[in-house]
Short mmCIF file of C-alpha atoms and ligand atoms in Angstrom, two decimals:
data_model
loop_
_atom_site.label_atom_id
_atom_site.label_comp_id
_atom_site.label_asym_id
_atom_site.label_seq_id
_atom_site.Cartn_x
_atom_site.Cartn_y
_atom_site.Cartn_z
CA UNK A 269 0.00 0.00 0.00
CA UNK A 270 1.36 3.41 -0.84
CA UNK A 271 2.63 5.45 2.04
CA UNK A 272 1.14 8.89 2.08
CA UNK A 273 3.38 11.91 2.16
CA UNK A 274 3.28 14.53 4.86
CA UNK A 275 1.36 17.59 3.73
CA UNK A 276 3.64 19.78 1.67
CA UNK A 277 3.77 23.54 1.95
CA UNK A 278 1.84 23.77 -1.30
CA UNK A 279 -1.14 21.84 -0.04
CA UNK A 280 -2.45 19.11 -2.29
CA UNK A 281 0.73 18.02 -4.04
CA UNK A 282 1.22 14.29 -4.58
CA UNK A 283 4.01 11.80 -4.09
CA UNK A 284 3.83 10.63 -7.68
CA UNK A 285 6.16 13.26 -9.08
CA UNK A 286 8.43 11.09 -11.22
CA UNK A 287 11.31 13.55 -11.01
CA UNK A 288 11.57 12.70 -7.32
CA UNK A 289 11.31 8.91 -7.84
CA UNK A 290 13.62 7.00 -5.56
CA UNK A 291 15.04 10.11 -3.99
CA UNK A 292 12.78 10.65 -0.99
CA UNK A 293 12.26 8.28 1.94
CA UNK A 294 8.58 8.07 0.99
CA UNK A 295 9.20 6.97 -2.57
CA UNK A 296 11.78 4.44 -1.33
CA UNK A 297 9.17 3.05 1.08
CA UNK A 298 6.65 2.93 -1.75
CA UNK A 299 9.19 1.03 -3.87
CA UNK A 300 9.73 -1.51 -1.12
CA UNK A 301 5.98 -1.82 -0.61
CA UNK A 302 5.45 -2.54 -4.29
CA UNK A 303 8.14 -5.30 -4.16
CA UNK A 304 6.51 -6.94 -1.17
CA UNK A 305 3.03 -6.92 -2.73
CA UNK A 306 3.62 -6.44 -6.45
CA UNK A 307 0.35 -7.94 -7.64
CA UNK A 308 -1.90 -6.47 -5.02
CA UNK A 309 -4.80 -4.64 -6.59
CA UNK A 310 -5.20 -0.99 -5.75
CA UNK A 311 -7.13 -0.65 -2.54
CA UNK A 312 -8.26 2.91 -2.98
CA UNK A 313 -11.81 3.99 -3.63
CA UNK A 314 -10.41 6.92 -5.52
CA UNK A 315 -8.41 5.68 -8.53
CA UNK A 316 -7.01 8.25 -10.94
CA UNK A 317 -9.84 7.92 -13.46
CA UNK A 318 -12.23 8.88 -10.66
CA UNK A 319 -10.03 11.37 -8.82
CA UNK A 320 -7.55 12.69 -11.37
CA UNK A 321 -4.64 14.84 -10.28
CA UNK A 322 -5.96 18.39 -10.33
CA UNK A 323 -3.79 21.31 -11.33
CA UNK A 324 -2.60 23.59 -8.59
CA UNK A 325 -4.64 26.78 -8.12
CA UNK A 326 -2.92 29.20 -10.51
CA UNK A 327 -2.99 32.17 -8.14
CA UNK A 328 -1.81 30.41 -5.00
CA UNK A 329 0.71 28.49 -7.14
CA UNK A 330 2.04 31.81 -8.36
CA UNK A 331 2.36 33.00 -4.77
CA UNK A 332 4.40 29.91 -3.88
CA UNK A 333 6.65 30.38 -6.93
CA UNK A 334 7.26 33.99 -5.92
CA UNK A 335 8.17 32.98 -2.37
CA UNK A 336 10.61 30.38 -3.66
CA UNK A 337 12.37 32.88 -5.95
CA UNK A 338 15.58 34.06 -4.29
CA UNK A 339 16.26 37.03 -6.54
CA UNK A 340 16.56 40.30 -4.62
CA UNK A 341 14.84 42.04 -7.55
CA UNK A 342 11.68 39.92 -7.52
CA UNK A 343 8.36 41.72 -7.84
CA UNK A 344 5.01 40.25 -6.75
CA UNK A 345 2.09 41.51 -8.83
CA UNK A 346 0.02 38.35 -8.36
CA UNK A 347 -2.59 38.14 -5.65
CA UNK A 348 -4.79 41.15 -4.99
CA UNK A 349 -3.47 42.06 -1.60
CA UNK A 350 -2.46 45.60 -0.68
CA UNK A 351 1.22 46.32 -0.12
CA UNK A 352 2.82 49.50 1.19
CA UNK A 353 5.61 51.41 -0.51
CA UNK A 354 8.09 48.89 0.90
CA UNK A 355 6.21 45.96 -0.69
CA UNK A 356 5.08 44.89 2.78
CA UNK A 357 1.58 43.92 3.91
CA UNK A 358 -0.07 46.90 5.62
CA UNK A 359 -1.99 46.50 8.84
CA UNK A 360 -4.45 49.37 8.72
CA UNK A 361 -3.78 51.74 11.66
CA UNK A 362 -7.50 51.66 12.47
CA UNK A 363 -7.39 47.86 12.62
CA UNK A 364 -4.46 48.08 15.05
CA UNK A 365 -6.55 50.37 17.25
CA UNK A 366 -9.59 48.11 17.12
CA UNK A 367 -7.38 45.12 17.92
CA UNK A 368 -6.04 46.93 20.99
CA UNK A 369 -9.59 47.68 22.16
CA UNK A 370 -10.59 44.06 21.62
CA UNK A 371 -7.64 42.66 23.52
CA UNK A 372 -8.34 44.90 26.49
CA UNK A 373 -12.03 44.04 26.65
CA UNK A 374 -12.48 42.07 29.90
CA UNK A 375 -15.83 40.70 28.72
CA UNK A 376 -14.46 39.05 25.62
CA UNK A 377 -14.64 35.28 25.38
CA UNK A 378 -14.46 32.57 22.75
CA UNK A 379 -18.05 31.37 22.78
CA UNK A 380 -19.76 30.47 19.50
CA UNK A 381 -21.21 33.30 17.46
CA UNK A 382 -24.91 32.98 16.56
CA UNK A 383 -25.52 31.04 13.31
CA UNK A 384 -26.04 34.27 11.36
CA UNK A 385 -22.98 35.86 12.92
CA UNK A 386 -22.42 38.93 15.07
CA UNK A 387 -25.49 41.12 14.73
CA UNK A 388 -23.66 44.42 15.32
CA UNK A 389 -21.43 43.44 12.40
CA UNK A 390 -24.05 42.23 9.92
CA UNK A 391 -26.39 45.18 10.45
CA UNK A 392 -23.61 47.73 9.88
CA UNK A 393 -22.26 45.72 6.95
CA UNK A 394 -25.69 46.01 5.33
CA UNK A 395 -25.74 49.78 5.93
CA UNK A 396 -22.30 50.10 4.43
CA UNK A 397 -23.37 48.28 1.30
CA UNK A 398 -26.89 49.57 0.86
CA UNK A 399 -26.58 53.02 2.43
CA UNK A 400 -28.05 53.91 5.85
CA UNK A 401 -31.16 55.36 4.22
CA UNK A 402 -31.75 52.43 1.88
CA UNK A 403 -35.43 51.66 1.21
CA UNK A 404 -34.62 47.97 1.72
CA UNK A 405 -33.41 48.67 5.26
CA UNK A 406 -36.26 51.02 6.09
CA UNK A 407 -38.80 48.49 4.85
CA UNK A 408 -36.97 45.63 6.59
CA UNK A 409 -36.77 43.50 3.49
CA UNK A 410 -33.13 42.48 3.63
CA UNK A 411 -31.42 39.65 5.46
CA UNK A 412 -27.71 39.60 6.30
CA UNK A 413 -25.62 36.65 7.40
CA UNK A 414 -21.94 36.62 8.29
CA UNK A 415 -19.79 34.43 6.05
CA UNK A 416 -16.26 33.16 5.53
CA UNK A 417 -15.15 36.32 3.74
CA UNK A 418 -16.31 37.07 0.18
CA UNK A 419 -15.74 33.53 -1.08
CA UNK A 420 -18.03 32.15 1.60
CA UNK A 421 -20.67 34.72 0.72
CA UNK A 422 -20.56 33.85 -2.99
CA UNK A 423 -20.75 30.19 -2.05
CA UNK A 424 -23.69 30.64 0.31
CA UNK A 425 -25.55 32.59 -2.37
CA UNK A 426 -24.75 29.95 -4.98
CA UNK A 427 -25.92 27.20 -2.64
CA UNK A 428 -29.14 29.05 -1.89
CA UNK A 429 -29.81 29.51 -5.60
CA UNK A 430 -28.99 25.86 -6.32
CA UNK A 431 -31.60 24.82 -3.81
CA UNK A 432 -34.33 27.37 -4.38
CA UNK A 433 -34.00 29.29 -7.65
CA UNK A 434 -36.54 28.12 -10.21
CA UNK A 435 -35.62 30.44 -13.09
CA UNK A 436 -32.97 29.64 -15.69
CA UNK A 437 -30.42 27.81 -13.54
CA UNK A 438 -27.38 29.24 -15.29
CA UNK A 439 -25.23 32.07 -14.01
CA UNK A 440 -23.91 34.57 -16.54
CA UNK A 441 -20.49 35.91 -15.57
CA UNK A 442 -18.28 38.48 -17.26
CA UNK A 443 -15.60 37.34 -19.67
CA UNK A 444 -13.19 37.37 -17.96
CA UNK A 445 -14.12 37.17 -14.29
CA UNK A 446 -12.54 36.09 -11.01
CA UNK A 447 -11.70 32.49 -11.91
CA UNK A 448 -13.19 31.12 -8.72
CA UNK A 449 -16.71 32.18 -9.78
CA UNK A 450 -16.74 29.31 -12.28
CA UNK A 451 -15.67 26.77 -9.64
CA UNK A 452 -17.98 28.00 -6.89
CA UNK A 453 -21.10 27.85 -9.06
CA UNK A 454 -20.27 24.63 -10.87
CA UNK A 455 -19.55 22.98 -7.50
CA UNK A 456 -23.19 23.51 -6.54
CA UNK A 457 -24.49 22.41 -9.93
CA UNK A 458 -25.09 25.81 -11.49
CA UNK A 459 -23.26 26.07 -14.81
CA UNK A 460 -21.65 29.35 -15.86
CA UNK A 461 -21.96 31.10 -19.18
CA UNK A 462 -20.12 34.25 -20.12
CA UNK A 463 -21.16 37.67 -21.31
CA UNK A 464 -18.60 39.79 -23.18
CA UNK A 465 -16.96 42.38 -20.95
CA UNK A 466 -13.44 43.36 -21.91
CA UNK A 467 -12.75 44.92 -25.27
CA UNK A 468 -9.25 43.83 -26.23
CA UNK A 469 -8.89 46.68 -28.70
CA UNK A 470 -9.75 49.57 -26.39
CA UNK A 471 -8.75 47.70 -23.21
CA UNK A 472 -11.99 49.13 -21.86
CA UNK A 473 -15.58 47.93 -21.50
CA UNK A 474 -17.38 46.17 -24.36
CA UNK A 475 -20.64 47.67 -23.20
CA UNK A 476 -22.72 46.81 -26.26
CA UNK A 477 -21.50 43.21 -26.18
CA UNK A 478 -22.27 42.93 -22.49
CA UNK A 479 -25.71 44.48 -22.77
CA UNK A 480 -26.72 42.42 -25.79
CA UNK A 481 -25.59 39.13 -24.27
CA UNK A 482 -27.57 39.86 -21.12
CA UNK A 483 -30.54 40.78 -23.30
CA UNK A 484 -30.19 37.52 -25.23
CA UNK A 485 -29.89 35.30 -22.14
CA UNK A 486 -33.04 33.24 -21.45
CA UNK A 487 -35.61 34.93 -19.17
CA UNK A 488 -34.85 34.73 -15.43
CA UNK A 489 -31.16 33.97 -15.72
CA UNK A 490 -28.76 34.71 -12.86
CA UNK A 491 -26.47 37.62 -13.74
CA UNK A 492 -23.29 37.96 -11.71
CA UNK A 493 -21.97 41.52 -11.52
CA UNK A 494 -18.92 43.19 -9.97
CA UNK A 495 -20.17 46.46 -8.41
CA UNK A 496 -16.76 48.15 -8.69
CA UNK A 497 -13.07 47.53 -9.33
CA UNK A 498 -13.78 44.62 -11.64
CA UNK A 499 -11.47 41.64 -11.21
CA UNK A 500 -9.37 41.03 -13.32
CA UNK A 501 -9.80 43.96 -15.71
CA UNK A 502 -10.12 47.09 -13.55
CA UNK A 503 -12.83 48.20 -15.99
CA UNK A 504 -16.19 49.33 -14.56
CA UNK A 505 -19.41 50.49 -16.24
CA UNK A 506 -20.33 54.15 -15.65
CA UNK A 507 -23.41 54.90 -13.56
CA UNK A 508 -25.36 55.64 -16.75
CA UNK A 509 -24.33 52.27 -18.13
CA UNK A 510 -25.43 50.60 -14.89
CA UNK A 511 -28.81 52.25 -15.38
CA UNK A 512 -29.09 50.82 -18.88
CA UNK A 513 -28.04 47.40 -17.60
CA UNK A 514 -30.70 47.60 -14.90
CA UNK A 515 -33.29 48.23 -17.59
CA UNK A 516 -32.17 45.23 -19.64
CA UNK A 517 -32.03 43.00 -16.57
CA UNK A 518 -35.50 44.12 -15.56
CA UNK A 519 -36.91 43.57 -19.05
CA UNK A 520 -35.77 39.92 -18.98
CA UNK A 521 -36.68 39.32 -15.32
CA UNK A 522 -33.09 38.33 -14.68
CA UNK A 523 -31.79 37.84 -11.18
CA UNK A 524 -28.79 40.03 -10.20
CA UNK A 525 -26.07 38.74 -7.88
CA UNK A 526 -23.44 41.34 -6.93
CA UNK A 527 -20.00 40.23 -5.76
CA UNK A 528 -18.51 43.17 -3.87
CA UNK A 529 -14.91 42.52 -2.91
CA UNK A 530 -13.43 46.00 -3.33
CA UNK A 531 -15.76 48.62 -1.86
CA UNK A 532 -13.58 51.62 -1.02
CA UNK A 533 -10.74 50.39 -3.17
CA UNK A 534 -11.88 51.79 -6.49
CA UNK A 535 -12.54 55.47 -5.86
CA UNK A 536 -11.60 55.53 -2.19
CA UNK A 537 -15.22 56.58 -1.55
CA UNK A 538 -17.43 53.91 0.01
CA UNK A 539 -20.75 55.29 -1.27
CA UNK A 540 -19.50 55.83 -4.81
CA UNK A 541 -18.11 52.28 -4.97
CA UNK A 542 -21.51 50.91 -3.93
CA UNK A 543 -23.53 53.14 -6.28
CA UNK A 544 -24.39 50.31 -8.70
CA UNK A 545 -25.82 48.08 -5.96
CA UNK A 546 -27.70 50.96 -4.38
CA UNK A 547 -29.19 51.93 -7.73
CA UNK A 548 -30.50 48.39 -8.33
CA UNK A 549 -31.99 48.31 -4.83
CA UNK A 550 -33.67 51.70 -5.38
CA UNK A 551 -35.15 50.28 -8.57
CA UNK A 552 -36.85 47.59 -6.50
CA UNK A 553 -34.88 44.54 -7.67
CA UNK A 554 -34.80 41.36 -5.68
CA UNK A 555 -31.09 40.53 -5.52
CA UNK A 556 -28.17 38.98 -3.67
CA UNK A 557 -24.90 40.54 -2.53
CA UNK A 558 -21.61 38.97 -1.46
CA UNK A 559 -19.48 41.36 0.57
CA UNK A 560 -15.84 40.91 1.49
CA UNK A 561 -13.86 42.84 4.10
CA UNK A 562 -10.59 41.20 3.12
CA UNK A 563 -9.29 44.05 1.02
CA UNK A 564 -10.87 47.19 2.45
CA UNK A 565 -9.88 46.25 6.02
CA UNK A 566 -6.72 44.34 5.14
CA UNK A 567 -8.22 41.34 6.97
CA UNK A 568 -7.42 38.80 4.25
CA UNK A 569 -6.71 35.77 6.40
CA UNK A 570 -9.32 36.59 9.02
CA UNK A 571 -12.16 35.78 6.63
CA UNK A 572 -14.63 38.55 7.48
CA UNK A 573 -17.52 38.74 5.05
CA UNK A 574 -21.25 39.06 4.79
CA UNK A 575 -24.03 37.85 2.53
CA UNK A 576 -27.13 39.94 1.95
CA UNK A 577 -30.43 39.00 0.37
CA UNK A 578 -32.76 41.84 -0.57
CA UNK A 579 -36.31 41.13 -1.67
CA UNK A 580 -38.47 43.41 -3.79
CA UNK A 581 -40.89 45.86 -2.14
CA UNK A 582 -44.41 44.55 -1.69
CA UNK A 583 -46.98 43.63 0.94
CA UNK A 584 -45.38 40.24 1.64
CA UNK A 585 -41.74 41.42 1.49
CA UNK A 586 -41.10 40.99 5.21
CA UNK A 587 -42.46 37.45 5.35
CA UNK A 588 -40.51 36.61 2.19
CA UNK A 589 -37.25 37.83 3.70
CA UNK A 590 -37.97 36.01 6.93
CA UNK A 591 -38.45 32.75 4.98
CA UNK A 592 -35.23 33.37 3.04
CA UNK A 593 -33.30 34.15 6.24
CA UNK A 594 -34.57 30.97 7.88
CA UNK A 595 -33.31 28.83 5.00
CA UNK A 596 -29.97 30.65 4.89
CA UNK A 597 -29.56 29.80 8.58
CA UNK A 598 -30.12 26.10 7.82
CA UNK A 599 -27.56 26.18 5.00
CA UNK A 600 -25.06 28.00 7.20
CA UNK A 601 -25.57 25.57 10.09
CA UNK A 602 -24.83 22.57 7.90
CA UNK A 603 -21.84 24.17 6.18
CA UNK A 604 -19.92 26.03 8.89
CA UNK A 605 -22.33 26.03 11.87
CA UNK A 606 -21.34 29.57 12.76
CA UNK A 607 -18.78 32.05 11.45
CA UNK A 608 -15.37 33.05 12.87
CA UNK A 609 -15.27 35.92 15.37
CA UNK A 610 -12.08 37.92 15.18
CA UNK A 611 -12.33 39.71 11.82
CA UNK A 612 -16.00 40.51 12.27
CA UNK A 613 -15.33 41.90 15.76
CA UNK A 614 -12.69 44.24 14.34
CA UNK A 615 -14.98 45.40 11.52
CA UNK A 616 -17.92 45.77 13.89
CA UNK A 617 -15.94 47.99 16.26
CA UNK A 618 -14.94 50.28 13.41
CA UNK A 619 -18.33 50.44 11.72
CA UNK A 620 -20.09 51.20 15.00
CA UNK A 621 -17.82 54.03 16.11
CA UNK A 622 -17.95 57.34 14.24
CA UNK A 623 -14.34 58.26 15.06
CA UNK A 624 -12.91 54.91 14.06
CA UNK A 625 -15.07 54.92 10.94
CA UNK A 626 -13.63 58.29 9.88
CA UNK A 627 -10.16 56.94 10.47
CA UNK A 628 -10.95 53.88 8.36
CA UNK A 629 -12.08 56.11 5.51
CA UNK A 630 -8.77 57.87 5.81
CA UNK A 631 -6.91 54.55 5.64
CA UNK A 632 -8.92 53.64 2.54
CA UNK A 633 -7.85 56.87 0.88
CA UNK A 634 -4.23 56.04 1.68
CA UNK A 635 -4.58 52.69 -0.10
CA UNK A 636 -6.61 53.79 -3.11
CA UNK A 637 -4.50 56.96 -3.40
CA UNK A 638 -1.23 55.05 -3.50
CA UNK A 639 -2.66 52.74 -6.15
CA UNK A 640 -3.73 55.71 -8.25
CA UNK A 641 -0.24 57.22 -7.89
CA UNK A 642 1.24 53.98 -9.16
CA UNK A 643 -1.14 53.99 -12.14
CA UNK A 644 -0.10 57.53 -13.09
CA UNK A 645 3.55 56.76 -12.58
CA UNK A 646 3.50 53.51 -14.57
CA UNK A 647 1.71 55.05 -17.51
CA UNK A 648 4.09 58.05 -17.52
CA UNK A 649 7.15 55.80 -17.43
CA UNK A 650 5.98 53.54 -20.25
CA UNK A 651 5.10 56.54 -22.39
CA UNK A 652 8.43 58.16 -21.58
CA UNK A 653 10.27 55.01 -22.61
CA UNK A 654 8.25 54.94 -25.84
CA UNK A 655 7.02 51.41 -25.15
CA UNK A 656 5.07 50.25 -28.24
CA UNK A 657 1.28 50.47 -27.88
CA UNK A 658 -0.97 52.79 -25.90
CA UNK A 659 -0.95 52.93 -22.10
CA UNK A 660 -3.90 55.14 -21.23
CA UNK A 661 -5.77 52.05 -20.01
CA UNK A 662 -3.44 51.88 -17.02
CA UNK A 663 -4.93 55.12 -15.69
CA UNK A 664 -8.43 54.55 -17.13
CA UNK A 665 -8.79 51.27 -15.24
CA UNK A 666 -9.56 51.40 -11.54
CA UNK A 667 -9.14 49.46 -8.31
CA UNK A 668 -6.75 46.75 -7.28
CA UNK A 669 -5.98 45.39 -10.75
CA UNK A 670 -4.87 46.45 -14.17
CA UNK A 671 -5.36 44.29 -17.22
CA UNK A 672 -2.18 45.27 -19.01
CA UNK A 673 -2.74 43.60 -22.36
CA UNK A 674 0.56 41.71 -22.00
CA UNK A 675 0.38 38.32 -23.69
CA UNK A 676 0.98 35.04 -21.90
CA UNK A 677 4.33 34.76 -23.65
CA UNK A 678 5.35 38.21 -22.43
CA UNK A 679 4.16 37.39 -18.92
CA UNK A 680 6.29 34.24 -18.90
CA UNK A 681 9.31 36.13 -20.18
CA UNK A 682 8.92 38.74 -17.44
CA UNK A 683 8.86 35.95 -14.89
CA UNK A 684 11.91 34.19 -16.30
CA UNK A 685 14.04 37.15 -17.25
CA UNK A 686 13.10 39.67 -14.56
CA UNK A 687 11.54 37.71 -11.66
CA UNK A 688 8.28 39.61 -12.06
CA UNK A 689 5.20 37.56 -11.11
CA UNK A 690 1.72 38.22 -12.51
CA UNK A 691 -1.13 36.00 -13.66
CA UNK A 692 -0.89 34.58 -17.18
CA UNK A 693 -3.76 36.72 -18.44
CA UNK A 694 -1.62 39.83 -17.96
CA UNK A 695 -3.37 41.03 -14.81
CA UNK A 696 -1.20 42.98 -12.38
CA UNK A 697 -2.04 43.79 -8.80
CA UNK A 698 -1.26 47.51 -8.79
CA UNK A 699 -0.44 47.48 -5.09
CA UNK A 700 2.60 45.33 -5.83
CA UNK A 701 4.22 48.36 -7.45
CA UNK A 702 5.99 50.99 -5.36
CA UNK A 703 8.41 53.89 -5.78
CA UNK A 704 11.33 51.46 -5.51
CA UNK A 705 10.38 48.86 -8.10
CA UNK A 706 8.30 50.78 -10.62
CA UNK A 707 11.28 51.82 -12.77
CA UNK A 708 12.51 48.24 -12.83
CA UNK A 709 9.05 47.01 -13.79
CA UNK A 710 8.50 49.63 -16.50
CA UNK A 711 11.88 48.89 -18.06
CA UNK A 712 11.24 45.15 -18.00
CA UNK A 713 7.84 45.62 -19.67
CA UNK A 714 9.44 47.93 -22.22
CA UNK A 715 12.05 45.28 -23.01
CA UNK A 716 9.58 42.43 -23.58
CA UNK A 717 7.03 44.51 -25.48
CA UNK A 718 9.71 46.04 -27.71
CA UNK A 719 11.18 42.65 -28.58
CA UNK A 720 8.03 40.62 -29.22
N1 PLA B 882 -14.73 38.09 -5.31
C1 PLA B 882 -13.81 38.68 -6.08
C2 PLA B 882 -14.24 39.39 -7.31
C3 PLA B 882 -12.45 38.61 -5.73
O1 PLA B 882 -11.55 39.21 -6.50
C4 PLA B 882 -12.06 37.92 -4.56
C5 PLA B 882 -10.61 37.79 -4.17
C6 PLA B 882 -13.07 37.35 -3.79
C7 PLA B 882 -14.40 37.45 -4.19
C8 PLA B 882 -12.81 36.58 -2.53
O2 PLA B 882 -12.17 37.24 -1.55
P1 PLA B 882 -12.17 36.75 -0.03
O3 PLA B 882 -12.80 35.43 0.04
O4 PLA B 882 -10.74 36.74 0.36
O5 PLA B 882 -12.97 37.81 0.67
N2 PLA B 882 -9.66 37.77 -5.20
C9 PLA B 882 -8.21 37.75 -4.92
C10 PLA B 882 -7.80 36.56 -4.11
C11 PLA B 882 -7.80 39.00 -4.14
C12 PLA B 882 -8.33 35.22 -4.52
O6 PLA B 882 -8.33 34.87 -5.72
O7 PLA B 882 -8.74 34.49 -3.60
C13 PLA B 882 -7.47 37.77 -6.27
O8 PLA B 882 -6.24 37.97 -6.27
O9 PLA B 882 -8.11 37.60 -7.32
#
């Protein structure tokens, strides 16, 4: 019987890597085992035709490759996590303060949270997303449930739809979108289809393509939308375009599902970044929202998130939302029982205290402002160098990411020749750039673009 390997630092890697055959103690043990029982049939319930070796997650694989690179020049533009001007993770000063308050709270304990999470957190999270004067809040026709960050919220929404949505059980996502959307929905049996989004020529929004595809989708389809700072393109519709989209979505009775992972990161203004969602709610849509606090609070690993369901106005809206909330609680109970405390406690402290809230807004401006500086600087440098092509899209795009237009071949060359790490689709996390590495990056891009 094969001897299993200890878990590797990269998670689900296997022992069957032929390049390592015979070299590790585990493969030697496996060799001996196969001599002792050469003819023994495989005893696993999970042979390779049933459980094939899956590829490593491209983004987390990229992160591991970056960590393993020993070059002092290496640049990480992979995962969408904020970095300061020294390429270091930034603990928001307001989070440090909230943490201090938490740690000195004599009443704090480690009891379970309620199934729906910490109420002081979920209620303020809803206000943040919908606006304090939202008709949905006033009319009490929204339900909010704390989740395992944004991913957990998308998953909970997908699971709810898989169980209860009786329209066209297909979710339409932008082309491209955050790759995990495809996995999360297909895992619960909801297939994804794509609507055009990114115009390769203008490196901006293919609005007509997007609108027409949504118009052509069968009645009552699920439409997944990024409210701001679209991942991976950094391209957002204007508010007027959102209004047109709302009209199309209404005319086909589609069901909108917003995935908000970057509120405050696009413009630096929380209300402006939520304007699309708020507009749809004002228009009386029934909709779902996944909300992440990973990026805007820098609480990536703490997994603070929230899921909101909003039902349309009407005489039975409150009973509808109560039914929905009751089923969400059942799903939550069977999946995670109840959500983790720390991140939500931090967020709750900040959202419930006017002074801390103002400080948080200030921290958000620091992050979004530095990203905008890097956009301006990168564009200026590439234009100064005379790098072939146009570079206005770097400053036109918004939020954590820029879709550079670099080809996969160019991306791979940058990795090999200059130790610069970005996803193969040419997405860069803008926060990975800083005053110290931006010249190096611009020159490296200039070199590969000029010679390909
Ligand atoms: N939705 C979108 C659109 C995202 O970009 C991300 C994160 C999430 C949800 C999930 O975030 P959370 O679960 O951490 O709250 N996207 C990252 C990381 C930043 C990732 O892929 O997990 C990215 O680099 O694309």
